Short mmCIF file of C-alpha atoms and ligand atoms in Angstrom, two decimals:
data_model
loop_
_atom_site.label_atom_id
_atom_site.label_comp_id
_atom_site.label_asym_id
_atom_site.label_seq_id
_atom_site.Cartn_x
_atom_site.Cartn_y
_atom_site.Cartn_z
CA UNK A 2 10.50 34.62 26.25
CA UNK A 3 7.80 35.00 23.66
CA UNK A 4 7.77 32.99 20.50
CA UNK A 5 8.74 35.77 18.53
CA UNK A 6 11.39 36.71 20.98
CA UNK A 7 12.96 33.28 20.71
CA UNK A 8 12.84 33.52 16.87
CA UNK A 9 14.80 36.69 16.88
CA UNK A 10 17.39 35.30 19.22
CA UNK A 11 17.81 32.16 17.25
CA UNK A 12 18.13 34.35 13.87
CA UNK A 13 20.78 36.36 15.91
CA UNK A 14 22.59 33.54 17.02
CA UNK A 15 22.56 31.61 13.71
CA UNK A 16 24.19 34.75 12.01
CA UNK A 17 26.61 35.19 14.96
CA UNK A 18 27.63 31.51 14.83
CA UNK A 19 27.49 31.08 10.91
CA UNK A 20 24.95 28.28 11.15
CA UNK A 21 22.63 27.01 8.39
CA UNK A 22 19.27 25.90 9.61
CA UNK A 23 17.10 23.57 7.39
CA UNK A 24 13.55 22.70 8.20
CA UNK A 25 11.57 19.98 6.78
CA UNK A 26 8.19 20.88 5.08
CA UNK A 27 6.51 18.88 7.85
CA UNK A 28 7.75 21.06 10.64
CA UNK A 29 5.68 23.61 12.49
CA UNK A 30 5.45 27.23 11.10
CA UNK A 31 7.32 28.81 13.80
CA UNK A 32 10.34 26.47 12.95
CA UNK A 33 10.04 27.13 9.18
CA UNK A 34 10.38 31.05 10.06
CA UNK A 35 13.77 30.90 11.30
CA UNK A 36 15.11 28.33 8.88
CA UNK A 37 17.25 29.20 5.98
CA UNK A 38 15.91 26.73 3.67
CA UNK A 39 12.42 24.56 3.74
CA UNK A 40 11.64 21.76 1.68
CA UNK A 41 11.59 18.13 1.39
CA UNK A 42 14.68 15.93 2.59
CA UNK A 43 16.89 15.37 -0.42
CA UNK A 44 16.46 18.87 -1.69
CA UNK A 45 17.58 20.42 1.92
CA UNK A 46 20.63 18.03 1.89
CA UNK A 47 21.61 19.64 -1.57
CA UNK A 48 21.08 22.78 -0.29
CA UNK A 49 23.30 22.12 2.65
CA UNK A 50 26.20 21.05 0.49
CA UNK A 51 25.74 24.53 -1.50
CA UNK A 52 25.61 26.70 1.59
CA UNK A 53 28.67 28.53 2.96
CA UNK A 54 28.24 27.65 6.42
CA UNK A 55 30.11 24.89 8.18
CA UNK A 56 27.28 23.94 10.87
CA UNK A 57 24.03 22.93 9.69
CA UNK A 58 21.22 21.98 11.91
CA UNK A 59 18.60 19.65 10.39
CA UNK A 60 15.18 20.35 11.89
CA UNK A 61 13.51 16.95 10.73
CA UNK A 62 14.31 13.29 11.48
CA UNK A 63 17.29 11.16 11.80
CA UNK A 64 17.69 9.76 8.27
CA UNK A 65 17.40 13.44 6.98
CA UNK A 66 20.33 14.71 9.01
CA UNK A 67 22.14 11.41 7.80
CA UNK A 68 21.41 12.30 4.31
CA UNK A 69 22.72 15.88 4.99
CA UNK A 70 26.17 14.26 6.39
CA UNK A 71 26.46 12.04 3.72
CA UNK A 72 26.53 14.52 1.04
CA UNK A 73 28.44 17.23 3.29
CA UNK A 74 30.94 14.86 5.34
CA UNK A 75 33.22 18.40 6.30
CA UNK A 76 30.39 19.88 7.78
CA UNK A 77 28.99 19.60 11.39
CA UNK A 78 25.55 18.37 11.10
CA UNK A 79 23.00 18.65 14.08
CA UNK A 80 19.96 16.64 14.11
CA UNK A 81 17.51 19.11 16.15
CA UNK A 82 15.77 16.70 18.41
CA UNK A 83 17.75 13.03 18.87
CA UNK A 84 14.51 11.32 19.60
CA UNK A 85 13.21 12.09 16.06
CA UNK A 86 13.57 8.98 14.06
CA UNK A 87 11.55 7.94 11.15
CA UNK A 88 9.59 4.59 11.90
CA UNK A 89 9.55 3.86 8.23
CA UNK A 90 13.44 4.53 7.74
CA UNK A 91 14.07 2.34 10.44
CA UNK A 92 12.13 -0.59 10.14
CA UNK A 93 14.18 -2.76 8.19
CA UNK A 94 17.76 -4.29 8.90
CA UNK A 95 20.58 -4.83 6.01
CA UNK A 96 20.55 -8.38 6.84
CA UNK A 97 16.69 -8.73 5.78
CA UNK A 98 17.57 -7.04 2.38
CA UNK A 99 20.46 -8.98 1.88
CA UNK A 100 18.00 -12.05 2.42
CA UNK A 101 15.96 -10.57 -0.39
CA UNK A 102 18.52 -10.44 -2.61
CA UNK A 103 19.64 -13.77 -2.26
CA UNK A 104 15.80 -14.63 -2.89
CA UNK A 105 15.76 -12.58 -6.06
CA UNK A 106 19.47 -12.20 -7.21
CA UNK A 107 18.52 -10.55 -10.81
CA UNK A 108 16.42 -7.51 -9.28
CA UNK A 109 17.74 -4.26 -8.40
CA UNK A 110 17.11 -3.03 -4.64
CA UNK A 111 15.71 0.20 -4.80
CA UNK A 112 15.48 2.55 -1.46
CA UNK A 113 13.30 4.97 -1.04
CA UNK A 114 15.44 8.01 0.59
CA UNK A 115 13.60 7.56 3.93
CA UNK A 116 15.92 4.85 5.03
CA UNK A 117 18.76 4.83 7.54
CA UNK A 118 22.33 5.45 6.08
CA UNK A 119 22.95 2.01 7.11
CA UNK A 120 20.05 0.46 4.57
CA UNK A 121 21.53 2.58 2.03
CA UNK A 122 24.73 0.77 1.90
CA UNK A 123 23.18 -2.38 0.68
CA UNK A 124 21.05 -0.90 -1.98
CA UNK A 125 21.66 -0.20 -5.57
CA UNK A 126 19.80 3.02 -6.14
CA UNK A 127 17.64 5.64 -4.01
CA UNK A 128 14.81 7.37 -5.08
CA UNK A 129 12.49 10.01 -3.77
CA UNK A 130 8.92 10.23 -3.76
CA UNK A 131 9.37 12.71 -6.85
CA UNK A 132 11.96 10.68 -8.54
CA UNK A 133 10.70 7.16 -7.96
CA UNK A 134 8.64 6.49 -11.22
CA UNK A 135 11.39 7.90 -13.66
CA UNK A 136 14.15 6.14 -11.92
CA UNK A 137 12.48 2.84 -11.58
CA UNK A 138 11.16 2.92 -15.46
CA UNK A 139 14.75 3.40 -16.50
CA UNK A 140 16.57 0.78 -14.56
CA UNK A 141 17.49 -2.21 -16.98
CA UNK A 142 16.44 -4.94 -14.40
CA UNK A 143 12.78 -5.80 -14.95
CA UNK A 144 12.60 -6.96 -11.09
CA UNK A 145 12.69 -4.45 -8.51
CA UNK A 146 13.06 -4.81 -4.77
CA UNK A 147 11.40 -1.58 -3.42
CA UNK A 148 11.98 -0.96 0.12
CA UNK A 149 10.95 0.39 2.65
CA UNK A 150 7.37 1.47 1.78
CA UNK A 151 4.87 -0.82 0.34
CA UNK A 152 2.08 1.74 -0.41
CA UNK A 153 4.94 4.00 -2.47
CA UNK A 154 6.10 0.62 -4.04
CA UNK A 155 2.68 -0.56 -4.96
CA UNK A 156 2.10 2.90 -6.38
CA UNK A 157 4.94 2.33 -8.70
CA UNK A 158 3.89 -1.17 -9.64
CA UNK A 159 0.45 0.09 -10.70
CA UNK A 160 2.19 2.56 -12.95
CA UNK A 161 5.05 0.35 -14.43
CA UNK A 162 2.94 -3.10 -15.24
CA UNK A 163 6.26 -3.69 -17.13
CA UNK A 164 8.23 -4.27 -13.87
CA UNK A 165 7.96 -6.80 -11.37
CA UNK A 166 7.98 -4.95 -8.36
CA UNK A 167 8.54 -6.72 -4.98
CA UNK A 168 7.64 -4.86 -1.97
CA UNK A 169 7.88 -5.67 1.55
CA UNK A 170 5.57 -5.04 4.15
CA UNK A 171 6.06 -1.46 6.00
CA UNK A 172 5.59 2.27 5.53
CA UNK A 173 4.98 5.60 7.01
CA UNK A 174 2.44 4.78 9.94
CA UNK A 175 0.89 8.24 9.62
CA UNK A 176 0.30 8.23 5.91
CA UNK A 177 -0.92 4.52 6.02
CA UNK A 178 -3.44 5.28 8.78
CA UNK A 179 -5.63 7.65 6.42
CA UNK A 180 -8.79 5.56 5.53
CA UNK A 181 -10.75 5.49 2.28
CA UNK A 182 -13.75 6.63 4.54
CA UNK A 183 -11.80 9.43 5.61
CA UNK A 184 -11.10 10.48 2.06
CA UNK A 185 -14.61 9.95 0.71
CA UNK A 186 -16.05 12.07 3.92
CA UNK A 187 -13.62 14.86 3.24
CA UNK A 188 -14.62 14.87 -0.38
CA UNK A 189 -18.25 14.73 0.50
CA UNK A 190 -17.81 17.76 3.24
CA UNK A 191 -15.84 20.06 0.71
CA UNK A 192 -17.27 19.25 -2.87
CA UNK A 193 -15.53 22.08 -4.48
CA UNK A 194 -11.96 21.03 -3.15
CA UNK A 195 -9.59 18.74 -5.22
CA UNK A 196 -8.01 15.87 -3.01
CA UNK A 197 -4.20 15.87 -3.31
CA UNK A 198 -2.37 12.65 -1.69
CA UNK A 199 0.88 11.61 -1.38
CA UNK A 200 1.84 8.08 -2.55
CA UNK A 201 2.79 6.89 1.00
CA UNK A 202 -1.01 6.69 1.55
CA UNK A 203 -2.86 3.49 0.81
CA UNK A 204 -3.95 2.63 -2.70
CA UNK A 205 -7.56 2.78 -1.49
CA UNK A 206 -7.23 6.66 -0.82
CA UNK A 207 -5.04 7.02 -3.55
CA UNK A 208 -7.56 6.07 -5.78
CA UNK A 209 -10.01 8.84 -4.83
CA UNK A 210 -7.05 11.45 -5.46
CA UNK A 211 -7.20 14.26 -8.09
CA UNK A 212 -3.56 14.66 -7.85
CA UNK A 213 -1.01 12.41 -6.58
CA UNK A 214 2.67 13.39 -5.77
CA UNK A 215 5.12 14.23 -3.40
CA UNK A 216 4.98 16.82 -0.75
CA UNK A 217 7.02 19.04 -3.15
CA UNK A 218 4.60 18.40 -5.80
CA UNK A 219 1.52 18.71 -4.02
CA UNK A 220 2.74 22.27 -2.71
CA UNK A 221 3.47 23.39 -6.07
CA UNK A 222 0.17 21.76 -7.66
CA UNK A 223 -2.15 23.57 -5.14
CA UNK A 224 -0.04 27.04 -5.29
CA UNK A 225 -0.40 27.01 -9.29
CA UNK A 226 -4.09 25.69 -9.53
CA UNK A 227 -6.74 27.88 -10.29
CA UNK A 228 -8.84 26.05 -7.85
CA UNK A 229 -9.81 27.59 -4.63
CA UNK A 230 -10.13 24.68 -2.01
CA UNK A 231 -7.76 21.67 -1.54
CA UNK A 232 -7.99 18.57 0.80
CA UNK A 233 -4.76 17.78 1.80
CA UNK A 234 -3.36 14.10 1.88
CA UNK A 235 -0.34 14.31 3.48
CA UNK A 236 1.32 15.62 6.94
CA UNK A 237 -0.98 18.10 8.45
CA UNK A 238 1.67 20.75 8.39
CA UNK A 239 1.23 21.43 4.89
CA UNK A 240 -2.37 22.30 5.40
CA UNK A 241 -1.02 25.35 7.55
CA UNK A 242 1.83 26.12 5.60
CA UNK A 243 -0.30 26.41 2.39
CA UNK A 244 -2.84 28.43 4.17
CA UNK A 245 0.06 30.84 4.93
CA UNK A 246 1.35 30.59 1.22
CA UNK A 247 -1.91 31.17 -0.26
CA UNK A 248 -4.28 33.03 2.06
CA UNK A 249 -7.05 33.47 -0.54
CA UNK A 250 -7.38 29.66 -1.05
CA UNK A 251 -9.16 27.04 1.87
CA UNK A 252 -7.20 23.75 2.92
CA UNK A 253 -8.42 20.89 4.56
CA UNK A 254 -6.72 17.92 6.14
CA UNK A 255 -7.92 14.64 4.74
CA UNK A 256 -7.66 13.16 8.33
CA UNK A 257 -7.04 14.68 11.78
CA UNK A 258 -4.62 11.90 12.50
CA UNK A 259 -2.01 12.65 9.63
CA UNK A 260 0.45 14.03 11.93
CA UNK A 261 4.05 13.12 12.09
CA UNK A 262 4.71 12.73 15.87
CA UNK A 263 8.72 12.35 15.20
CA UNK A 264 8.50 15.78 13.34
CA UNK A 265 6.70 17.45 16.10
CA UNK A 266 9.75 16.90 18.39
CA UNK A 267 11.52 19.78 17.16
CA UNK A 268 10.77 22.88 19.00
CA UNK A 269 11.94 26.39 18.89
CA UNK A 270 13.72 25.80 22.16
CA UNK A 271 15.76 22.82 20.78
CA UNK A 272 16.99 24.99 17.90
CA UNK A 273 17.96 27.68 20.51
CA UNK A 274 19.67 25.18 22.76
CA UNK A 275 22.05 23.73 19.93
CA UNK A 276 22.97 27.54 19.02
CA UNK A 277 23.78 28.00 22.68
CA UNK A 278 25.77 24.89 22.37
CA UNK A 279 23.61 22.64 25.14
CA UNK A 280 21.42 20.44 22.89
CA UNK A 281 20.77 18.45 19.77
CA UNK A 282 22.99 15.60 18.59
CA UNK A 283 26.00 15.74 16.24
CA UNK A 284 25.46 12.95 13.24
CA UNK A 285 28.69 11.10 12.95
CA UNK A 286 28.67 8.37 10.43
CA UNK A 287 31.96 6.13 9.59
CA UNK A 288 33.47 6.81 6.20
CA UNK A 289 32.78 3.18 5.20
CA UNK A 290 29.10 3.58 5.42
CA UNK A 291 28.82 7.12 4.06
CA UNK A 292 30.71 6.17 0.95
CA UNK A 293 28.55 3.04 0.58
CA UNK A 294 25.42 5.09 1.10
CA UNK A 295 26.76 7.84 -1.01
CA UNK A 296 26.81 5.26 -4.04
CA UNK A 297 23.22 4.85 -3.83
CA UNK A 298 22.37 8.59 -3.83
CA UNK A 299 24.85 9.10 -6.82
CA UNK A 300 22.98 6.53 -8.90
CA UNK A 301 19.93 8.21 -8.20
CA UNK A 302 21.54 11.62 -9.55
CA UNK A 303 22.55 9.71 -12.36
CA UNK A 304 19.57 8.12 -13.14
CA UNK A 305 16.97 10.75 -12.32
P1 13P B 413 8.56 13.71 0.71
O1 13P B 413 8.77 15.12 1.46
O2 13P B 413 9.71 13.23 -0.23
O3 13P B 413 7.54 13.87 -0.25
O4 13P B 413 8.44 12.48 1.76
C1 13P B 413 7.33 12.81 2.36
C2 13P B 413 7.87 12.13 4.13
O5 13P B 413 7.17 11.50 4.54
C3 13P B 413 9.05 12.61 4.49
O6 13P B 413 9.13 12.34 5.49
FE1 SF4 B 414 8.82 9.00 8.62
FE2 SF4 B 414 6.20 9.34 8.05
FE3 SF4 B 414 7.29 10.94 9.56
FE4 SF4 B 414 7.79 11.01 6.90
S1 SF4 B 414 6.08 11.32 7.82
S2 SF4 B 414 9.32 11.21 8.72
S3 SF4 B 414 7.97 8.86 6.46
S4 SF4 B 414 7.12 8.86 9.94
#
């Protein structure tokens, strides 16, 4: 089969079997083209909850498929590639968070949506990279334990000096691997380009940015801008995605190494096999975990 033949077969099968396919923005173009929705993890889980289909394939990583299941317990949810985890989401244990809570009993525990369902059960509220500032600002507590990304946590702390943000070591290994030298070099190589950076990158990279925002915000900014050239400081699939979306503009990666290995585990054959009934992993969450995790998401919606 060619790529196009397999895409056609996937589109035929998803209609025949009434399946909704979600693709995170960090998926490759061939996968995005067969999806019903493309976006960030929380946006996709909301789309899945509204979709009429009873079966959903999440092309992304495990915590994203879990978030879909948390919001749509009645649906059958598949993770496209069962080996696709997220090193950031899985780096802490609930016990470590409970220990921090004992140390700072007055502080609210704020979890980035990039956490496992199990971790969400011991947190007070979730945030996305887009809603983090607004939600942390609106919390009545001065003290905030922010898990699990030290870079996003430090970014929030720098914007909200009135809060006492307690961070823990950890984060996205790919975003955090970008160096200040790479950011400076990219700006010198493309002097007309604006640098758009995700707050999962280190502060020394973020400080060179013309715009700092979530993946969705970076996409929206580059589409709307009158500028013609952009250096993308988030996962390199966004460089390719934007080049398709805005063929008259030019997009460059800030670093050749900003590629999420887990996101790239999903390929068209993986999706094809799930639709044929021979692949993927069905996400199962026990009801107690689901309800406790959902509470922190409900709090995010209430405050955001
Ligand atoms: P956003 O898509 O929410 O910006 O998150 C970035 C990310 O690393 C997702 O895994
Ligand atoms: Fe996790 Fe980073 Fe990959 Fe996003 S890009 S899924 S945060 S490892």
